[in-house]
Short mmCIF file of C-alpha atoms in Angstrom, two decimals:
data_model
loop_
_atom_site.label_atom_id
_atom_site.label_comp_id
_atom_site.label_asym_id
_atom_site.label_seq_id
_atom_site.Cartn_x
_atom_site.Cartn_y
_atom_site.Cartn_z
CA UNK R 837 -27.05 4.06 -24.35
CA UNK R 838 -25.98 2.87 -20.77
CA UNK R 839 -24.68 5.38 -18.44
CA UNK R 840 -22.20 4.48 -15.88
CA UNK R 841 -20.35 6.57 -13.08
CA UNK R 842 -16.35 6.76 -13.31
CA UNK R 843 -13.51 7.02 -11.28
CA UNK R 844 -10.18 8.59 -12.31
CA UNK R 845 -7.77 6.18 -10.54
CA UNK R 846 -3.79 5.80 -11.13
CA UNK R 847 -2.82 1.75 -12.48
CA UNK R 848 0.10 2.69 -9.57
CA UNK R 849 -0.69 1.93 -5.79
CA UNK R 850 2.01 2.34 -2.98
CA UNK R 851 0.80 0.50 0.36
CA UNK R 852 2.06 2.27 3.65
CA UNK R 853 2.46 -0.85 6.54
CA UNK R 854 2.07 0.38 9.74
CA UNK R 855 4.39 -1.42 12.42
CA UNK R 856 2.26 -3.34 14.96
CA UNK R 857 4.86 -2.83 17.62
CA UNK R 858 4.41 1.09 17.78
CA UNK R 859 1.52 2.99 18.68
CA UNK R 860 0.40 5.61 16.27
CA UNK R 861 0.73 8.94 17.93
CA UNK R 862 -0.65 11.25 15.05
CA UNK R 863 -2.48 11.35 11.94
CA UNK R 864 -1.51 13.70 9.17
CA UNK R 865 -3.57 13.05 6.15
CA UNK R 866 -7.74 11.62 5.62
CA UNK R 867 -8.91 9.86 3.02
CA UNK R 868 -9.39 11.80 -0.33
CA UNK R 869 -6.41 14.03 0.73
CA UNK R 870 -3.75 14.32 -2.32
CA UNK R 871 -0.28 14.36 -0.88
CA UNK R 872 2.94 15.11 -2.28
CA UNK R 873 6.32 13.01 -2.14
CA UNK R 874 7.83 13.74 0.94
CA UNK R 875 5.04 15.09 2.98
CA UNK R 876 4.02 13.72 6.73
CA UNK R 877 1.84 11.36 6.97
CA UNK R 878 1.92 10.04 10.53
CA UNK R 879 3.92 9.40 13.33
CA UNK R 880 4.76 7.03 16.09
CA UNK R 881 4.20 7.44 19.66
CA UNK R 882 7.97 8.41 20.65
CA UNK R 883 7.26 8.53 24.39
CA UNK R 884 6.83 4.93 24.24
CA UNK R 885 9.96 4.35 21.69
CA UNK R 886 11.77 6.38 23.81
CA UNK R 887 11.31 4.27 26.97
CA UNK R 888 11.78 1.17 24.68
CA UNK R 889 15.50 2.46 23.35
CA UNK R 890 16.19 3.08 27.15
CA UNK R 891 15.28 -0.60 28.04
CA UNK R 892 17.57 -1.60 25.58
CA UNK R 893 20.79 0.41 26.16
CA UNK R 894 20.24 -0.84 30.47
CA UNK R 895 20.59 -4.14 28.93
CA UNK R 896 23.27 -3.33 26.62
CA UNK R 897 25.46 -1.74 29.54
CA UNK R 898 24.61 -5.06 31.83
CA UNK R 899 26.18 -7.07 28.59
CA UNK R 900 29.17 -5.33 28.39
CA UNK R 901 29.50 -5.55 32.46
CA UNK R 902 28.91 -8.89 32.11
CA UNK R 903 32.06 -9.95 29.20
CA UNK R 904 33.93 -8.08 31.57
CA UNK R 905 33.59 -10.38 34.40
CA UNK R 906 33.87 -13.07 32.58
CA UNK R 907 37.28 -12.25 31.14
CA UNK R 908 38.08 -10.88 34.89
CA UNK R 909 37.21 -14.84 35.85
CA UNK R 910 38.75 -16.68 33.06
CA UNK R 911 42.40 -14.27 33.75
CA UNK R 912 41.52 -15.15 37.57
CA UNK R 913 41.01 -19.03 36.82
CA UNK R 914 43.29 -19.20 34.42
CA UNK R 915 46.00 -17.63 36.94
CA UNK R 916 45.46 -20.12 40.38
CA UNK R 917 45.46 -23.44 37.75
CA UNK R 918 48.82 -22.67 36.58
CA UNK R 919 49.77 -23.63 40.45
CA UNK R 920 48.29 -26.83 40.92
CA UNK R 921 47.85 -30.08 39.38
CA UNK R 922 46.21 -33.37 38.80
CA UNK R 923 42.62 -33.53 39.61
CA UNK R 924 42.48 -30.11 40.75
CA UNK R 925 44.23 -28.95 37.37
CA UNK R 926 41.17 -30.59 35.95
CA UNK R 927 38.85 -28.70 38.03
CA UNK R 928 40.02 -25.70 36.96
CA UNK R 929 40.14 -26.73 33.76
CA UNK R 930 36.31 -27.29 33.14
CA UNK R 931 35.34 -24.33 34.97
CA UNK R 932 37.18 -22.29 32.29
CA UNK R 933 35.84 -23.79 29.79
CA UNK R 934 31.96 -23.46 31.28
CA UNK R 935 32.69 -19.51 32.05
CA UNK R 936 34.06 -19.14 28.48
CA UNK R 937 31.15 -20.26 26.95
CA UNK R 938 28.97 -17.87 28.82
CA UNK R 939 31.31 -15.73 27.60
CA UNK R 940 30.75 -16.56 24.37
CA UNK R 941 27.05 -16.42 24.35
CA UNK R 942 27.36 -12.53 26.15
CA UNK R 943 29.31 -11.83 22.71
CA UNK R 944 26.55 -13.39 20.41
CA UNK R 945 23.63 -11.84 22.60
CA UNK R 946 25.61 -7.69 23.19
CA UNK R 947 25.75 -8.26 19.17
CA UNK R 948 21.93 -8.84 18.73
CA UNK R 949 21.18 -6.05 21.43
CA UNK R 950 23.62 -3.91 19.38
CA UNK R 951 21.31 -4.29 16.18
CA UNK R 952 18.11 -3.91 18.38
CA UNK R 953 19.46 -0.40 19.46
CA UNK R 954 20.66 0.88 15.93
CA UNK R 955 16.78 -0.47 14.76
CA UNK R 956 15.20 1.73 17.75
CA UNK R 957 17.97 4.89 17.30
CA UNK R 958 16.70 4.75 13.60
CA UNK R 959 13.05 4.18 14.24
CA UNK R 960 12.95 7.29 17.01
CA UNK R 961 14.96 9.30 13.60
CA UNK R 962 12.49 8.24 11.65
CA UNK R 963 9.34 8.45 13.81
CA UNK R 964 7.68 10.20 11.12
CA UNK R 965 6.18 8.78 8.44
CA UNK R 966 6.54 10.40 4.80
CA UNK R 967 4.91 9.73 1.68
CA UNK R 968 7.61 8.28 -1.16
CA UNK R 969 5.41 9.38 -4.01
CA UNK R 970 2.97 12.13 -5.00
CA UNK R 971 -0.66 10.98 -5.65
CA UNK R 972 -4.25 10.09 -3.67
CA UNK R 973 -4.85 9.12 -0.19
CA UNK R 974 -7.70 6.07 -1.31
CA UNK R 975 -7.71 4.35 2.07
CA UNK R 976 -6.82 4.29 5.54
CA UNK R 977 -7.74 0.96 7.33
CA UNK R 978 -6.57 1.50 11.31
CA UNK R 979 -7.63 -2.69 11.66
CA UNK R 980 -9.07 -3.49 8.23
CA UNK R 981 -8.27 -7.32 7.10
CA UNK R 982 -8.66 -8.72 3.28
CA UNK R 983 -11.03 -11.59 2.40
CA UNK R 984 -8.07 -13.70 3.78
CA UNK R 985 -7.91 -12.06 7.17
CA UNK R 986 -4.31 -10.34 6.07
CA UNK R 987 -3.84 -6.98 8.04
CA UNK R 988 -4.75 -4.53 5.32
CA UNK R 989 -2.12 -1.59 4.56
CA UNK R 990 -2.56 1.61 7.03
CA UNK R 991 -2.48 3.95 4.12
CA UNK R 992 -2.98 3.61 0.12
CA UNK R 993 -2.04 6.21 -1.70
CA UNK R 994 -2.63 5.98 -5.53
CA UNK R 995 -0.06 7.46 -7.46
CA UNK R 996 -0.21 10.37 -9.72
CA UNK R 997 0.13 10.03 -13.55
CA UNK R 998 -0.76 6.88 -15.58
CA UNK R 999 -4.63 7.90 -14.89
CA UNK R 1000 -7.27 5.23 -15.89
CA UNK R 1001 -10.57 5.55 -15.24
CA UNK R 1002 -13.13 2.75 -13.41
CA UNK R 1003 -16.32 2.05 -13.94
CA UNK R 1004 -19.20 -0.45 -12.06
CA UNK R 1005 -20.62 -2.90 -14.28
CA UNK R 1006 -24.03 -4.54 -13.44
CA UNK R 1007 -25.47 -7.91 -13.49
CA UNK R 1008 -28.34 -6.65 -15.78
CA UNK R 1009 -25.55 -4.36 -18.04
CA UNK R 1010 -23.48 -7.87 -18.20
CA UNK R 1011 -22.44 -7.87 -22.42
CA UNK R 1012 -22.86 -3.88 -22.46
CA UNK R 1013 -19.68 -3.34 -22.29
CA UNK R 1014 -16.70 -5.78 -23.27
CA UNK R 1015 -12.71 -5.53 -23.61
CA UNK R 1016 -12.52 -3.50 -26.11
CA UNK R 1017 -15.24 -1.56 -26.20
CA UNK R 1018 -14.87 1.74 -27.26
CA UNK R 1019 -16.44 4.34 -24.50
CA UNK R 1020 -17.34 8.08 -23.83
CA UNK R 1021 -16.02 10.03 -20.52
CA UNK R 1022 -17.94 12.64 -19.72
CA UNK R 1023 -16.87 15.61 -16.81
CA UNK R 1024 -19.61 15.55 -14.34
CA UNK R 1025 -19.39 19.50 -13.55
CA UNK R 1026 -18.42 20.12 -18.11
CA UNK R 1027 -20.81 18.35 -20.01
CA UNK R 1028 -18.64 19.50 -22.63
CA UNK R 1029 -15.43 18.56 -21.52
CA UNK R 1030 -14.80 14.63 -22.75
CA UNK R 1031 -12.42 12.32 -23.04
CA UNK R 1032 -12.17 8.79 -25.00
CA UNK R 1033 -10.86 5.19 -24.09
CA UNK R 1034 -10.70 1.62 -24.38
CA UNK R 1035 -12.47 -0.88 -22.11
CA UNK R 1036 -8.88 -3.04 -21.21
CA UNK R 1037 -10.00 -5.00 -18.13
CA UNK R 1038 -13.46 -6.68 -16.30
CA UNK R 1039 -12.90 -7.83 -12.89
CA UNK R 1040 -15.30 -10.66 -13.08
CA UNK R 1041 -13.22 -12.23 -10.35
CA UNK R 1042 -13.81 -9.88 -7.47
CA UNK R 1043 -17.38 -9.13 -7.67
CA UNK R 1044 -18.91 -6.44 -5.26
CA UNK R 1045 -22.24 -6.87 -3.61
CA UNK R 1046 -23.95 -3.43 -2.89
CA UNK R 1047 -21.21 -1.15 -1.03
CA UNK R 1048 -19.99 2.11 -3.13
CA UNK R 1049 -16.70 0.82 -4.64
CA UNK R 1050 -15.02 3.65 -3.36
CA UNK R 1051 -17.32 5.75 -5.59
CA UNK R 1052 -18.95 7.79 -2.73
CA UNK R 1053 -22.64 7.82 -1.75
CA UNK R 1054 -23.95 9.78 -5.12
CA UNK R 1055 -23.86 6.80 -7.38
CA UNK R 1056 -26.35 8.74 -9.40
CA UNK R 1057 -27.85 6.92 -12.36
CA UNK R 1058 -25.89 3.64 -13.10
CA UNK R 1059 -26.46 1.48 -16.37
CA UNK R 1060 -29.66 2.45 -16.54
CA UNK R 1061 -30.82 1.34 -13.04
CA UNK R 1062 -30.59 3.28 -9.58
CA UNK R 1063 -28.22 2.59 -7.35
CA UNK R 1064 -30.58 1.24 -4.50
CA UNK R 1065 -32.12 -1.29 -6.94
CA UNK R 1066 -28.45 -3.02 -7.28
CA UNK R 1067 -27.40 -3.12 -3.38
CA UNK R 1068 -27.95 -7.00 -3.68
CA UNK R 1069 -26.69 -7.21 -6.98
CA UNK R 1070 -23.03 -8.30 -7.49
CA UNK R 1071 -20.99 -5.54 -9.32
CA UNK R 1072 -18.13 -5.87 -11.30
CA UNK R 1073 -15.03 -2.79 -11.72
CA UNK R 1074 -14.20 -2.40 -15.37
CA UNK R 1075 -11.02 -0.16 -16.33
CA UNK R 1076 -10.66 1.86 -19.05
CA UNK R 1077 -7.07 3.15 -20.69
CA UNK R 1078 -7.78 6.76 -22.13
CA UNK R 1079 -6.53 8.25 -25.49
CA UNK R 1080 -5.30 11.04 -23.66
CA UNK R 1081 -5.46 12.28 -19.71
CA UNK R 1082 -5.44 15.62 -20.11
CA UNK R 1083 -7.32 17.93 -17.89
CA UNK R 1084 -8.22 14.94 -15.86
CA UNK R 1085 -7.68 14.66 -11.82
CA UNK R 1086 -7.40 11.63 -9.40
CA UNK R 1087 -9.98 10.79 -8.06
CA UNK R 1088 -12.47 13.06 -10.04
CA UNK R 1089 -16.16 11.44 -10.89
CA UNK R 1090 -17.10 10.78 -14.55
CA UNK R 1091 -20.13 9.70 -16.49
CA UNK R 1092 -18.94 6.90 -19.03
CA UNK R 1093 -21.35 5.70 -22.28
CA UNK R 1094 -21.17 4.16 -25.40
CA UNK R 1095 -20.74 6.59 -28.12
CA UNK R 1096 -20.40 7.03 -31.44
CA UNK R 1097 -17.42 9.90 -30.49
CA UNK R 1098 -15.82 7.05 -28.77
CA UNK R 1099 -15.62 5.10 -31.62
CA UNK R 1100 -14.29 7.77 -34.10
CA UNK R 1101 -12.73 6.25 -36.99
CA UNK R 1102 -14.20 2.87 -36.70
CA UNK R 1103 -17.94 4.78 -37.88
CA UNK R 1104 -18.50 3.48 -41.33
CA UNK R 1105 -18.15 6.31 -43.79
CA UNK R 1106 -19.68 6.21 -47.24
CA UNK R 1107 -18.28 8.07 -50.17
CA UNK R 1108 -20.06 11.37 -50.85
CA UNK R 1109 -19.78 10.31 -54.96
CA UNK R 1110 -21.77 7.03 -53.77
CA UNK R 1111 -24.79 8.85 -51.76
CA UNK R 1112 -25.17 11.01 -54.66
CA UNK R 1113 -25.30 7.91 -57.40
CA UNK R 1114 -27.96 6.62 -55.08
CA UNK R 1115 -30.30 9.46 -54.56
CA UNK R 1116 -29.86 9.92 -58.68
CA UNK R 1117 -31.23 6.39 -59.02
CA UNK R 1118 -33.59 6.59 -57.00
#
C-alpha cells in the first residue's frame, strides 16, 4: 500500500508575540528545541527599556512640578481677587478658571504617565521571556507574515501530551486515504515498534505547493512518489488520532500505511467450523 512520512505533533499550540516596541536582546531556544514550562526563552534589550523608564519618570517629576504651580497660581489668584471688584473681579475670575483647567488636564495626563511607568517597571521585571507550558519549539519567525500579511507569532511551541500524528497527502494519493481510514504508524529507527490510528481530519483547505511542511529535507518515499516529483504538486496535511501514544515523542518522524493491523477487528473473520464444511465439500 501507500507509504507516507509522519509527524508526531501536539493538537495544542501556544503562540509567543513578541512586542514590536522592544528590541530583542537574546535568543534562548532554536527551532526543534523541547522546552519546559518555565524555562527562558528570550529577552528584551533592557539598555534601551532602561533609558525608556528614565524618559518617563523626567516627565513624571515635570507633572507633578507642574500641579504644583498651578495650585501655587490658583491660591495666588484666588488671594489678590478677593480685593478687588467689578471688571477686574471678572478678570481674575476667568484666569482661574483657564489655570484650573490646565490643572485639570496635568491630573488626567500624571495619571496616564503613572500607568506608562508601572507598564515599563513591570516590563524591565519581566524582561525575560519564559515558556508557560512544556512542549516543542516548531517555529520562530523574527518577520514572518501569514497569507494575510498578519505579523506571525515570534515563537510556537507545540505542547506536550495530546500527540497526533500528520501526514502529507498527494494530488495523485487523493481517495487513498479518507476520514476514517484506519492507518499503520511505523518508527522510522524500530521497524517493529508501531502504533495504530484513525484518519480524523484532511486539510483540503490549506493546500501546500512543494515546501517540506515542517517535515525536514528527508521526505523519503511519499505515497508512492519521490518527493522531488511533487514540488509543484499541491499537498494536503491529514491528522491522525492514535489508539494509544505511548513511546511516542514530539516531533519524531513516522512512516504511515494502510494496513490490515490498523484495521484489527474490522478484518472479516470466518468461523473455523465453516472453512472446514467447505474444504469437506469440496
Amino acid at each position: 500500500g501507500d507509504h507516507f512520512l509522519g509527524l508526531v505533533v501536539s493538537e495544542h499550540v501556544t503562540e509567543i508575540k513578541k512586542d514590536s516596541d522592544k528590541a530583542v536582546k537574546e535568543l534562548f531556544v532554536k527551532e526543534g528545541d523541547n522546552v519546559k514550562e518555565g524555562q527562558e526563552l528570550f529577552s528584551y534589550d533592557t539598555e534601551e527599556l532602561q533609558l525608556n523608564l528614565d524618559k518617563k519618570n523626567l516627565e513624571l517629576e515635570q507633572l507633578k512640578a507642574s500641579i504644583e504651580t498651578y495650585k501655587s497660581q490658583i491660591k495666588q489668584l484666588e488671594q489678590e481677587r478677593a480685593g478687588v471688584s467689578g471688571t477686574e473681579r471678572m478678570r481674575y475670575t476667568l484666569e482661574i478658571q483657564s489655570t484650573q483647567v490646565s490643572l485639570k488636564e496635568a491630573e488626567l495626563n500624571l495619571k496616564a504617565k503613572e500607568q506608562e511607568v508601572a507598564k515599563s517597571e513591570d516590563v524591565m521585571q519581566n524582561a525575560t521571556v519564559t515558556s508557560p507550558v512544556t512542549g516543542r519549539v516548531t517555529s520562530i519567525s523574527e518577520n514572518g507574515t501569514d497569507n494575510y500579511g498578519n505579523p506571525l507569532p515570534y515563537i510556537t511551541i507545540q505542547q506536550a501530551g495530546s500527540y497526533r500524528v500528520k501526514g502529507i497527502l498527494g494530488e495523485l494519493q487523493m481517495g487513498a486515504i479518507m476520514e476514517g481510514t484506519r492507518l499503520k504508524i511505523t518508527s522510522r529507527t524500530d521497524e517493529s515498534q508501531f502504533w495504530t490510528g484513525t484518519v480524523t481530519f484532511i486539510d483540503y483547505e490549506n493546500p501546500s505547493q512543494g515546501g517540506d511542511m515542517g517535515f525536514g529535507m528527508d521526505m523519503g518515499y511519499v505515497g508512492g512518489a519521490m518527493a522531488d516529483d511533487m514540488t509543484t504538486a499541491s499537498r494536503y496535511p491529514f491528522y491522525i488520532t492514535l489508539d494509544n501514544t505511548t513511546g511516542l515523542l514530539l516531533g519524531q518522524h513516522v512512516y504511515i500505511q494502510i494496513s490490515a493491523a490498523a484495521i484489527g477487528d474490522e478484518l472479516l473473520r470466518l468461523p473455523e467450523d465453516y472453512i472446514m464444511d467447505v474444504m469437506m465439500d469440496e
